PDB file of C-alpha atoms and ligand atoms in Angstrom:
ATOM      1  CA  UNK A   1      49.014  16.688 -19.094  1.00 48.00           C
ATOM      2  CA  UNK A   2      47.806  13.540 -20.791  1.00 45.00           C
ATOM      3  CA  UNK A   3      46.705  11.663 -17.708  1.00 61.00           C
ATOM      4  CA  UNK A   4      43.186  10.332 -17.834  1.00 75.00           C
ATOM      5  CA  UNK A   5      40.700  11.698 -15.390  1.00 83.00           C
ATOM      6  CA  UNK A   6      38.810   9.131 -13.411  1.00 88.00           C
ATOM      7  CA  UNK A   7      35.187   9.838 -12.728  1.00 88.00           C
ATOM      8  CA  UNK A   8      34.390   8.978  -9.116  1.00 89.00           C
ATOM      9  CA  UNK A   9      30.861  10.321  -8.833  1.00 87.00           C
ATOM     10  CA  UNK A  10      27.919  11.585 -10.860  1.00 84.00           C
ATOM     11  CA  UNK A  11      26.421  14.533  -9.018  1.00 86.00           C
ATOM     12  CA  UNK A  12      22.836  15.646  -9.539  1.00 81.00           C
ATOM     13  CA  UNK A  13      23.876  19.219 -10.319  1.00 81.00           C
ATOM     14  CA  UNK A  14      26.893  21.506 -10.602  1.00 81.00           C
ATOM     15  CA  UNK A  15      26.411  22.850  -7.090  1.00 85.00           C
ATOM     16  CA  UNK A  16      26.561  19.397  -5.520  1.00 87.00           C
ATOM     17  CA  UNK A  17      29.542  18.508  -7.697  1.00 89.00           C
ATOM     18  CA  UNK A  18      31.422  21.599  -6.543  1.00 90.00           C
ATOM     19  CA  UNK A  19      30.649  20.839  -2.909  1.00 91.00           C
ATOM     20  CA  UNK A  20      32.098  17.364  -3.425  1.00 92.00           C
ATOM     21  CA  UNK A  21      35.221  18.722  -5.126  1.00 93.00           C
ATOM     22  CA  UNK A  22      35.814  21.076  -2.191  1.00 94.00           C
ATOM     23  CA  UNK A  23      35.145  18.268   0.244  1.00 94.00           C
ATOM     24  CA  UNK A  24      37.619  15.976  -1.530  1.00 94.00           C
ATOM     25  CA  UNK A  25      40.228  18.751  -1.574  1.00 95.00           C
ATOM     26  CA  UNK A  26      39.873  18.978   2.206  1.00 94.00           C
ATOM     27  CA  UNK A  27      40.805  15.304   2.293  1.00 94.00           C
ATOM     28  CA  UNK A  28      43.886  15.953   0.168  1.00 94.00           C
ATOM     29  CA  UNK A  29      42.417  14.660  -3.064  1.00 94.00           C
ATOM     30  CA  UNK A  30      42.712  16.728  -6.201  1.00 93.00           C
ATOM     31  CA  UNK A  31      39.348  16.558  -7.942  1.00 93.00           C
ATOM     32  CA  UNK A  32      37.445  18.657 -10.431  1.00 89.00           C
ATOM     33  CA  UNK A  33      34.024  19.021 -11.943  1.00 88.00           C
ATOM     34  CA  UNK A  34      34.497  17.684 -15.432  1.00 81.00           C
ATOM     35  CA  UNK A  35      31.538  19.298 -17.155  1.00 62.00           C
ATOM     36  CA  UNK A  36      32.142  22.749 -15.694  1.00 52.00           C
ATOM     37  CA  UNK A  37      35.750  22.450 -16.745  1.00 48.00           C
ATOM     38  CA  UNK A  38      34.694  21.625 -20.287  1.00 52.00           C
ATOM     39  CA  UNK A  39      32.008  24.297 -20.305  1.00 50.00           C
ATOM     40  CA  UNK A  40      34.510  27.062 -19.548  1.00 52.00           C
ATOM     41  CA  UNK A  41      36.083  26.322 -22.930  1.00 51.00           C
ATOM     42  CA  UNK A  42      32.794  26.800 -24.712  1.00 49.00           C
ATOM     43  CA  UNK A  43      31.122  30.074 -25.663  1.00 49.00           C
ATOM     44  CA  UNK A  44      27.681  28.620 -24.861  1.00 48.00           C
ATOM     45  CA  UNK A  45      26.290  28.405 -21.330  1.00 47.00           C
ATOM     46  CA  UNK A  46      26.842  25.348 -19.211  1.00 51.00           C
ATOM     47  CA  UNK A  47      25.580  22.153 -20.761  1.00 53.00           C
ATOM     48  CA  UNK A  48      24.377  19.676 -18.198  1.00 51.00           C
ATOM     49  CA  UNK A  49      25.173  16.080 -18.991  1.00 50.00           C
ATOM     50  CA  UNK A  50      22.023  13.941 -18.969  1.00 57.00           C
ATOM     51  CA  UNK A  51      23.611  11.377 -16.648  1.00 63.00           C
ATOM     52  CA  UNK A  52      24.739  13.988 -14.136  1.00 73.00           C
ATOM     53  CA  UNK A  53      27.759  16.131 -13.466  1.00 81.00           C
ATOM     54  CA  UNK A  54      30.947  14.110 -13.357  1.00 85.00           C
ATOM     55  CA  UNK A  55      33.282  14.607 -10.461  1.00 90.00           C
ATOM     56  CA  UNK A  56      36.697  13.452 -11.589  1.00 90.00           C
ATOM     57  CA  UNK A  57      40.018  12.752  -9.921  1.00 92.00           C
ATOM     58  CA  UNK A  58      43.317  13.205 -11.751  1.00 87.00           C
ATOM     59  CA  UNK A  59      45.346  10.586  -9.919  1.00 89.00           C
ATOM     60  CA  UNK A  60      44.261   6.906 -10.221  1.00 87.00           C
ATOM     61  CA  UNK A  61      45.666   6.203  -6.768  1.00 88.00           C
ATOM     62  CA  UNK A  62      43.620   9.011  -5.278  1.00 92.00           C
ATOM     63  CA  UNK A  63      40.519   7.906  -7.175  1.00 92.00           C
ATOM     64  CA  UNK A  64      40.251   4.747  -5.105  1.00 91.00           C
ATOM     65  CA  UNK A  65      40.571   6.718  -1.900  1.00 93.00           C
ATOM     66  CA  UNK A  66      38.039   9.256  -3.134  1.00 93.00           C
ATOM     67  CA  UNK A  67      35.544   6.500  -3.933  1.00 91.00           C
ATOM     68  CA  UNK A  68      36.066   4.974  -0.471  1.00 92.00           C
ATOM     69  CA  UNK A  69      35.567   8.375   1.187  1.00 91.00           C
ATOM     70  CA  UNK A  70      32.411   8.996  -0.810  1.00 89.00           C
ATOM     71  CA  UNK A  71      31.012   5.575   0.104  1.00 89.00           C
ATOM     72  CA  UNK A  72      31.768   6.298   3.756  1.00 88.00           C
ATOM     73  CA  UNK A  73      30.162   9.735   3.501  1.00 83.00           C
ATOM     74  CA  UNK A  74      26.967   8.415   1.928  1.00 79.00           C
ATOM     75  CA  UNK A  75      26.738   5.465   4.325  1.00 80.00           C
ATOM     76  CA  UNK A  76      26.941   7.976   7.180  1.00 76.00           C
ATOM     77  CA  UNK A  77      24.270  10.182   5.620  1.00 71.00           C
ATOM     78  CA  UNK A  78      21.847   7.286   5.187  1.00 69.00           C
ATOM     79  CA  UNK A  79      22.505   6.050   8.729  1.00 69.00           C
ATOM     80  CA  UNK A  80      21.450   9.470   9.992  1.00 66.00           C
ATOM     81  CA  UNK A  81      18.067   9.011   8.313  1.00 60.00           C
ATOM     82  CA  UNK A  82      17.420   5.901  10.397  1.00 56.00           C
ATOM     83  CA  UNK A  83      15.180   5.695  13.448  1.00 55.00           C
ATOM     84  CA  UNK A  84      15.871   8.293  16.100  1.00 49.00           C
ATOM     85  CA  UNK A  85      16.554   7.305  19.684  1.00 52.00           C
ATOM     86  CA  UNK A  86      13.818   8.221  22.180  1.00 56.00           C
ATOM     87  CA  UNK A  87      14.064  11.815  23.262  1.00 65.00           C
ATOM     88  CA  UNK A  88      15.909  12.717  20.079  1.00 83.00           C
ATOM     89  CA  UNK A  89      13.950  14.480  17.401  1.00 88.00           C
ATOM     90  CA  UNK A  90      10.439  14.337  15.984  1.00 90.00           C
ATOM     91  CA  UNK A  91       9.592  14.485  12.322  1.00 92.00           C
ATOM     92  CA  UNK A  92       6.852  16.857  11.265  1.00 95.00           C
ATOM     93  CA  UNK A  93       5.450  17.214   7.772  1.00 95.00           C
ATOM     94  CA  UNK A  94       4.662  20.728   6.632  1.00 95.00           C
ATOM     95  CA  UNK A  95       1.144  21.068   5.257  1.00 93.00           C
ATOM     96  CA  UNK A  96       2.142  24.097   3.199  1.00 94.00           C
ATOM     97  CA  UNK A  97       5.095  22.769   1.252  1.00 97.00           C
ATOM     98  CA  UNK A  98       4.786  19.032   1.939  1.00 96.00           C
ATOM     99  CA  UNK A  99       8.385  18.704   3.104  1.00 95.00           C
ATOM    100  CA  UNK A 100       9.340  17.096   6.363  1.00 95.00           C
ATOM    101  CA  UNK A 101      11.563  18.569   9.028  1.00 94.00           C
ATOM    102  CA  UNK A 102      12.961  17.384  12.339  1.00 93.00           C
ATOM    103  CA  UNK A 103      12.389  19.180  15.604  1.00 92.00           C
ATOM    104  CA  UNK A 104      13.761  18.465  19.077  1.00 90.00           C
ATOM    105  CA  UNK A 105      11.544  16.101  21.082  1.00 88.00           C
ATOM    106  CA  UNK A 106      11.125  18.870  23.656  1.00 88.00           C
ATOM    107  CA  UNK A 107       9.035  20.739  21.062  1.00 90.00           C
ATOM    108  CA  UNK A 108       6.481  17.924  20.590  1.00 89.00           C
ATOM    109  CA  UNK A 109       2.910  19.127  20.487  1.00 92.00           C
ATOM    110  CA  UNK A 110       3.940  22.694  19.713  1.00 94.00           C
ATOM    111  CA  UNK A 111       3.777  24.895  16.644  1.00 95.00           C
ATOM    112  CA  UNK A 112       7.100  25.731  15.006  1.00 94.00           C
ATOM    113  CA  UNK A 113       8.099  27.318  11.729  1.00 95.00           C
ATOM    114  CA  UNK A 114       8.953  25.198   8.730  1.00 95.00           C
ATOM    115  CA  UNK A 115      12.658  25.434   7.821  1.00 95.00           C
ATOM    116  CA  UNK A 116      11.728  25.020   4.151  1.00 95.00           C
ATOM    117  CA  UNK A 117       8.984  27.608   3.629  1.00 97.00           C
ATOM    118  CA  UNK A 118       8.744  29.466   6.958  1.00 96.00           C
ATOM    119  CA  UNK A 119       5.051  28.655   7.535  1.00 95.00           C
ATOM    120  CA  UNK A 120       3.716  27.194  10.770  1.00 95.00           C
ATOM    121  CA  UNK A 121       4.141  23.468  11.315  1.00 94.00           C
ATOM    122  CA  UNK A 122       2.435  21.369  13.975  1.00 94.00           C
ATOM    123  CA  UNK A 123       5.000  19.185  15.670  1.00 94.00           C
ATOM    124  CA  UNK A 124       3.188  15.908  16.461  1.00 91.00           C
ATOM    125  CA  UNK A 125       3.115  14.405  19.948  1.00 86.00           C
ATOM    126  CA  UNK A 126       4.796  11.191  18.852  1.00 73.00           C
TER     127      UNK A 126
HETATM  128 ZN1  LIG B 201       6.984  24.219   4.678  1.00 72.07          ZN
END
């Protein structure tokens, strides 16, 4: 095995990298987490690369497809953060943990629990 691995993505952490590897495998692309792979050869605990965890693909032909899939995936994710249609969901910011969460519009003006910390959150009217 002397083929070069092609890095298609720098994940923020090992967990995200592993999710991506699994996700790529579901699309028929053989990928691996480079730094975890290297770390298994070392006696010391996992060393996290300062620029992120590299997700690599073995096959150059698959690398292009992987990159296209990833672009598609992230474009979709950012589109979902766009404005909601009326009657969709309402964003509420938790006063306890400062994180925001979305609730169905039918719950506007009510008190719900925060999905992040479990405390009460006031869902705004608009
Ligand atoms: Zn919270």
